[in-house]
Coordinates of C-alpha atoms in Angstrom, one line a residue:
X108 CA 47.9 -77.8 34.1
X109 CA 45.2 -80.1 32.7
X110 CA 41.8 -78.5 32.5
X111 CA 39.1 -81.2 32.1
X112 CA 36.3 -78.8 31.2
X113 CA 38.4 -77.2 28.4
X114 CA 39.6 -80.6 27.1
X115 CA 36.0 -81.8 26.7
X116 CA 35.3 -79.0 24.3
X117 CA 37.5 -80.7 21.8
X118 CA 41.0 -81.2 20.5
X119 CA 43.6 -78.5 20.3
X120 CA 46.2 -78.6 17.6
X121 CA 49.2 -76.2 17.3
X122 CA 51.4 -75.9 14.3
X123 CA 54.8 -74.2 14.8
X124 CA 57.0 -73.2 11.8
X125 CA 60.6 -72.4 12.7
X126 CA 63.7 -71.2 11.2
X127 CA 67.2 -72.6 10.7
X128 CA 67.5 -75.6 12.0
X129 CA 63.9 -75.2 11.3
X130 CA 61.0 -77.4 12.2
X131 CA 57.2 -77.6 12.3
X132 CA 55.9 -79.1 15.4
X133 CA 52.3 -80.3 15.9
X134 CA 50.9 -80.4 19.5
X135 CA 47.7 -82.5 19.9
X136 CA 45.3 -82.1 22.8
X137 CA 42.4 -84.6 22.9
X138 CA 39.3 -84.9 25.2
X139 CA 40.8 -88.0 26.8
X140 CA 44.3 -86.8 27.4
X141 CA 45.8 -83.4 28.1
X142 CA 48.8 -84.1 25.9
X143 CA 48.5 -86.8 23.3
X144 CA 51.7 -86.3 21.3
X145 CA 53.7 -84.1 18.9
X146 CA 54.8 -84.3 15.3
X147 CA 57.8 -82.3 14.0
X148 CA 58.8 -81.3 10.4
X149 CA 62.5 -80.7 10.5
X150 CA 63.3 -80.1 6.9
X151 CA 62.6 -76.7 5.1
X152 CA 60.2 -77.2 2.3
X153 CA 56.5 -78.0 1.6
X154 CA 54.5 -80.4 3.7
X155 CA 50.8 -81.6 3.8
X156 CA 49.0 -81.3 7.1
X157 CA 45.8 -83.3 7.5
X158 CA 43.2 -81.5 9.6
X159 CA 42.1 -83.7 12.6
X160 CA 38.9 -83.5 14.5
X161 CA 39.4 -80.5 16.7
X162 CA 37.7 -77.9 19.0
X163 CA 40.3 -75.2 18.5
X164 CA 43.2 -75.4 16.0
X165 CA 45.9 -72.8 16.6
X166 CA 48.5 -72.1 13.9
X167 CA 51.7 -70.3 14.8
X168 CA 54.2 -69.4 12.0
X169 CA 57.7 -67.9 12.0
X170 CA 59.7 -66.8 8.9
X171 CA 63.3 -67.7 8.6
X172 CA 66.1 -65.4 9.7
X173 CA 68.2 -63.4 7.1
X174 CA 71.9 -64.1 6.5
X175 CA 74.6 -61.9 8.0
X176 CA 76.7 -59.7 5.7
X177 CA 80.4 -60.5 5.5
X178 CA 83.2 -58.3 6.8
X179 CA 85.1 -56.9 3.8
X180 CA 86.2 -53.8 2.0
X181 CA 84.4 -54.7 -1.2
X182 CA 85.2 -52.1 -3.9
X183 CA 81.8 -52.1 -5.6
X184 CA 78.1 -51.5 -5.2
X185 CA 76.2 -52.5 -2.1
X186 CA 75.8 -56.3 -1.7
X187 CA 73.6 -58.0 0.8
X188 CA 73.4 -61.5 2.2
X189 CA 70.4 -63.7 1.3
X190 CA 66.9 -63.2 2.6
X191 CA 65.4 -65.8 4.8
X192 CA 62.6 -68.0 3.4
X193 CA 58.9 -67.3 3.9
X194 CA 56.8 -69.7 6.0
X195 CA 53.1 -70.2 5.5
X196 CA 50.0 -72.2 6.4
X197 CA 47.3 -72.8 3.8
X198 CA 48.8 -69.9 1.7
X199 CA 47.0 -67.4 3.8
X200 CA 48.9 -67.1 7.1
X201 CA 52.3 -65.8 6.0
X202 CA 55.4 -64.9 7.9
X203 CA 58.2 -63.5 5.7
X204 CA 61.9 -64.1 6.3
X205 CA 64.3 -61.4 7.4
X206 CA 66.4 -59.5 4.8
X207 CA 70.1 -60.2 4.6
X208 CA 72.6 -57.9 6.2
X209 CA 74.9 -55.7 4.0
X210 CA 78.5 -56.6 3.4
X211 CA 81.1 -54.1 4.5
X212 CA 82.4 -52.1 1.5
X213 CA 84.6 -49.4 0.2
X214 CA 83.0 -46.0 0.0
X215 CA 84.3 -43.9 -2.8
X216 CA 83.9 -40.3 -1.9
X217 CA 82.5 -38.0 -4.6
X218 CA 84.5 -35.1 -3.1
X219 CA 88.3 -34.6 -2.7
X220 CA 87.5 -32.9 0.7
X221 CA 86.0 -36.2 2.1
X222 CA 88.4 -39.1 2.1
X223 CA 87.3 -42.4 0.7
X224 CA 87.2 -45.3 3.2
X225 CA 85.9 -48.8 4.1
X226 CA 82.5 -48.6 5.8
X227 CA 80.4 -51.0 7.8
X228 CA 77.4 -52.9 6.4
X229 CA 73.9 -52.0 7.4
X230 CA 71.6 -54.5 9.1
X231 CA 68.8 -56.2 7.2
X232 CA 65.2 -55.4 7.7
X233 CA 63.0 -57.7 9.8
X234 CA 60.3 -59.7 8.0
X235 CA 56.6 -58.9 8.1
X236 CA 53.5 -61.1 8.5
X237 CA 49.9 -61.2 7.4
X238 CA 46.7 -63.4 7.6
X239 CA 46.8 -64.2 11.3
X240 CA 44.8 -62.9 14.3
X241 CA 48.2 -61.6 15.4
X242 CA 50.8 -60.4 12.9
X243 CA 54.1 -59.1 14.2
X244 CA 57.1 -57.8 12.3
X245 CA 60.6 -58.9 13.4
X246 CA 63.5 -56.8 14.6
X247 CA 66.0 -55.6 12.0
X248 CA 69.7 -56.7 12.2
X249 CA 72.2 -54.2 13.6
X250 CA 74.8 -52.5 11.5
X251 CA 78.4 -53.4 11.9
X252 CA 80.5 -51.3 14.2
X253 CA 84.3 -50.9 14.5
X254 CA 85.6 -54.3 13.6
X255 CA 82.6 -56.2 15.0
X256 CA 79.7 -57.5 12.9
X257 CA 76.2 -56.4 13.7
X258 CA 73.9 -58.7 15.7
X259 CA 71.1 -60.5 14.0
X260 CA 67.5 -59.4 14.5
X261 CA 65.3 -61.4 16.9
X262 CA 62.0 -63.0 15.9
X263 CA 58.8 -62.1 17.9
X264 CA 58.0 -64.8 20.5
X265 CA 60.8 -66.8 18.9
X266 CA 64.6 -67.0 18.6
X267 CA 67.1 -64.3 19.3
X268 CA 69.5 -63.1 16.6
X269 CA 73.1 -64.3 16.4
X270 CA 75.9 -62.3 18.2
X271 CA 78.4 -60.4 16.1
X272 CA 82.1 -61.0 16.7
X273 CA 85.3 -59.0 16.0
X274 CA 87.5 -60.3 13.2
X275 CA 85.6 -63.5 12.5
X276 CA 82.4 -65.2 11.3
X277 CA 79.2 -64.0 12.9
X278 CA 77.2 -66.4 14.9
X279 CA 74.0 -68.0 13.5
X280 CA 70.6 -66.9 14.7
X281 CA 68.6 -69.1 17.1
X282 CA 65.4 -70.8 16.1
X283 CA 62.7 -70.0 15.5
X284 CA 63.4 -67.0 13.2
X285 CA 66.6 -65.4 14.6
X286 CA 68.8 -63.6 12.0
X287 CA 72.4 -64.4 11.6
X288 CA 75.1 -61.9 12.8
X289 CA 77.4 -60.1 10.4
X290 CA 81.1 -61.0 10.1
X291 CA 83.9 -59.0 11.7
X292 CA 87.0 -57.9 9.9
X293 CA 90.4 -56.2 10.5
X294 CA 89.4 -53.0 8.8
X295 CA 86.5 -50.8 10.0
X296 CA 84.1 -52.5 7.5
X297 CA 82.3 -55.4 9.3
X298 CA 79.0 -56.8 7.9
X299 CA 75.5 -56.0 9.1
X300 CA 73.3 -58.6 10.9
X301 CA 70.4 -60.3 9.1
X302 CA 66.8 -59.4 10.0
X303 CA 64.7 -61.7 12.1
X304 CA 61.8 -63.7 10.7
X305 CA 58.2 -62.5 11.2
X306 CA 55.6 -64.1 13.4
X307 CA 51.9 -64.8 12.8
X308 CA 49.3 -66.7 14.8
X309 CA 45.7 -67.7 14.1
X310 CA 43.1 -69.7 16.0
X311 CA 40.5 -71.6 14.0
X312 CA 37.3 -72.5 15.7
X313 CA 35.6 -75.9 15.2
X314 CA 34.3 -76.2 11.6
X315 CA 36.5 -73.4 10.1
X316 CA 38.6 -76.1 8.5
X317 CA 37.2 -79.3 7.2
X318 CA 38.2 -82.4 9.1
X319 CA 40.4 -84.6 6.8
X320 CA 41.4 -81.6 4.5
X321 CA 45.0 -81.5 3.5
X322 CA 46.6 -78.1 4.2
X323 CA 49.9 -77.0 2.6
X324 CA 52.5 -76.0 5.2
X325 CA 55.6 -74.3 3.9
X326 CA 58.7 -74.0 6.1
X327 CA 61.1 -71.3 5.0
X328 CA 64.9 -72.0 5.0
X329 CA 67.3 -69.9 7.0
X330 CA 69.6 -67.8 4.8
X331 CA 73.3 -67.7 4.3
X332 CA 75.7 -65.2 2.8
X333 CA 76.4 -64.3 -0.8
X334 CA 79.6 -65.2 -2.6
X335 CA 81.8 -62.1 -2.8
X336 CA 85.5 -61.4 -3.1
X337 CA 86.9 -60.2 0.2
X338 CA 89.4 -57.4 0.6
X339 CA 90.8 -56.7 4.1

């Protein structure tokens, strides 16, 4: 609902940084109009934001979701999918991406009494945040179970993680910040889900940032898997 008294106190700008299929959206509120327009950055990378005349400028940042681990019976050391990219505003408000989920792998038992076997991958840790008035860590991805990949971790106030499937590729996370699910496999060694991207929010009062200043805005890229031979 439009609040004329609040609008008269100045403009309100909001910056949203999102994951995979990521975008940065700017919402502008002016004294004359409750909603004057939006601007969206849809490509991961570095952008410059020019500070407008404002009463309150609110920055909201999400890190990117981590990649899901693949279902396999990899006969080697633990391997994890890639970590989601970190997003930031002015280099001070930072939301880290989620860690990648672990691939399923072959566990070589050190004891003849315990059989060696294929084991499921562990979910990746959620990202952490700093520099905001509110800094919230994201949920970790779930470990694989049976033949089904683990679900991806969700991002606070953002997107949910992807859903794991049996014997197939895990689903991608939902923007902003949801981690990708791990892959399923025929053996009992599915991959773990990727962790969600963190969340940070900060409100700047009038004069905290100079009008016309250019602020660096970084949008982190959503993560994928890691190249790995697959044994099923």
